[in-house]
């Protein structure tokens, strides 16, 4: 879906959920390694726990960012900047 410039939402951009080519390749290598039977259970547990901790840290960071994000965002284009208002002349 493509948005027109007029319909762009204000605020944060949407999250990027697609993997890069390098990330996709790494995921494939991990999948092949895990399915080959050569991976040790201890190694898998270590990686899982590290990823879970990283997930919690990322979640806490995003929650903190959202909670501290300014609540009073401008709604109209006129409110986006005061520069035009300051230089506006009344005839």
XYZ file of C-alpha atoms in Angstrom:
91
model
C 0.000 0.000 0.000
C 1.388 3.387 -0.994
C 0.420 6.536 0.855
C 0.104 9.917 -0.806
C 2.079 12.757 0.735
C -1.214 14.321 1.864
C -2.204 11.197 3.780
C 1.058 10.592 5.648
C 0.432 10.040 9.347
C 2.220 12.302 11.774
C 4.464 10.838 14.422
C 6.749 7.853 14.289
C 7.286 5.889 11.084
C 5.910 2.353 10.908
C 8.236 -0.432 12.044
C 10.334 -2.239 9.470
C 9.414 -5.912 9.637
C 11.206 -7.201 6.540
C 14.693 -8.639 6.886
C 17.630 -7.398 4.862
C 19.308 -9.809 2.463
C 22.177 -10.329 4.931
C 19.747 -10.967 7.796
C 17.730 -13.378 5.667
C 20.909 -15.278 4.780
C 21.940 -15.474 8.445
C 18.472 -16.770 9.400
C 18.744 -19.460 6.721
C 22.196 -20.472 7.982
C 20.876 -20.694 11.551
C 17.892 -22.754 10.438
C 20.099 -25.178 8.502
C 22.486 -25.471 11.446
C 19.689 -26.171 13.915
C 18.028 -28.715 11.631
C 21.294 -30.529 10.842
C 21.404 -32.125 14.282
C 24.885 -30.772 15.010
C 23.615 -28.056 17.366
C 23.973 -28.867 21.059
C 21.002 -28.309 23.358
C 23.174 -26.263 25.754
C 24.136 -23.876 22.922
C 20.517 -23.494 21.827
C 19.447 -22.703 25.408
C 22.233 -20.106 25.748
C 21.214 -18.373 22.522
C 17.523 -18.506 23.437
C 18.116 -16.924 26.863
C 20.334 -14.199 25.373
C 17.717 -13.384 22.730
C 14.938 -13.327 25.314
C 16.933 -10.902 27.486
C 17.606 -8.705 24.452
C 13.893 -8.775 23.637
C 13.017 -7.612 27.162
C 15.598 -4.796 27.010
C 14.250 -3.631 23.634
C 10.671 -3.765 24.933
C 11.621 -1.716 28.016
C 13.448 0.836 25.854
C 10.480 1.242 23.502
C 8.051 1.533 26.417
C 10.245 4.222 27.964
C 10.450 6.079 24.632
C 6.678 5.994 24.141
C 5.994 7.107 27.726
C 8.389 10.064 27.430
C 7.291 11.051 23.904
C 5.643 14.514 23.827
C 1.882 14.119 24.199
C 0.818 17.403 22.580
C 1.597 16.778 18.921
C 0.375 19.361 16.389
C -2.649 18.376 14.346
C -2.616 20.868 11.471
C 0.143 22.045 9.163
C -0.123 25.526 10.627
C 0.825 24.201 14.048
C 3.909 22.377 12.794
C 6.126 25.422 12.887
C 5.931 28.865 14.396
C 8.326 30.247 11.775
C 5.545 31.119 9.343
C 3.458 32.662 12.095
C 6.292 34.868 13.306
C 6.891 36.306 9.835
C 3.228 36.665 8.942
C 2.140 40.229 8.211
C -1.361 41.548 8.589
C -2.560 43.935 5.902
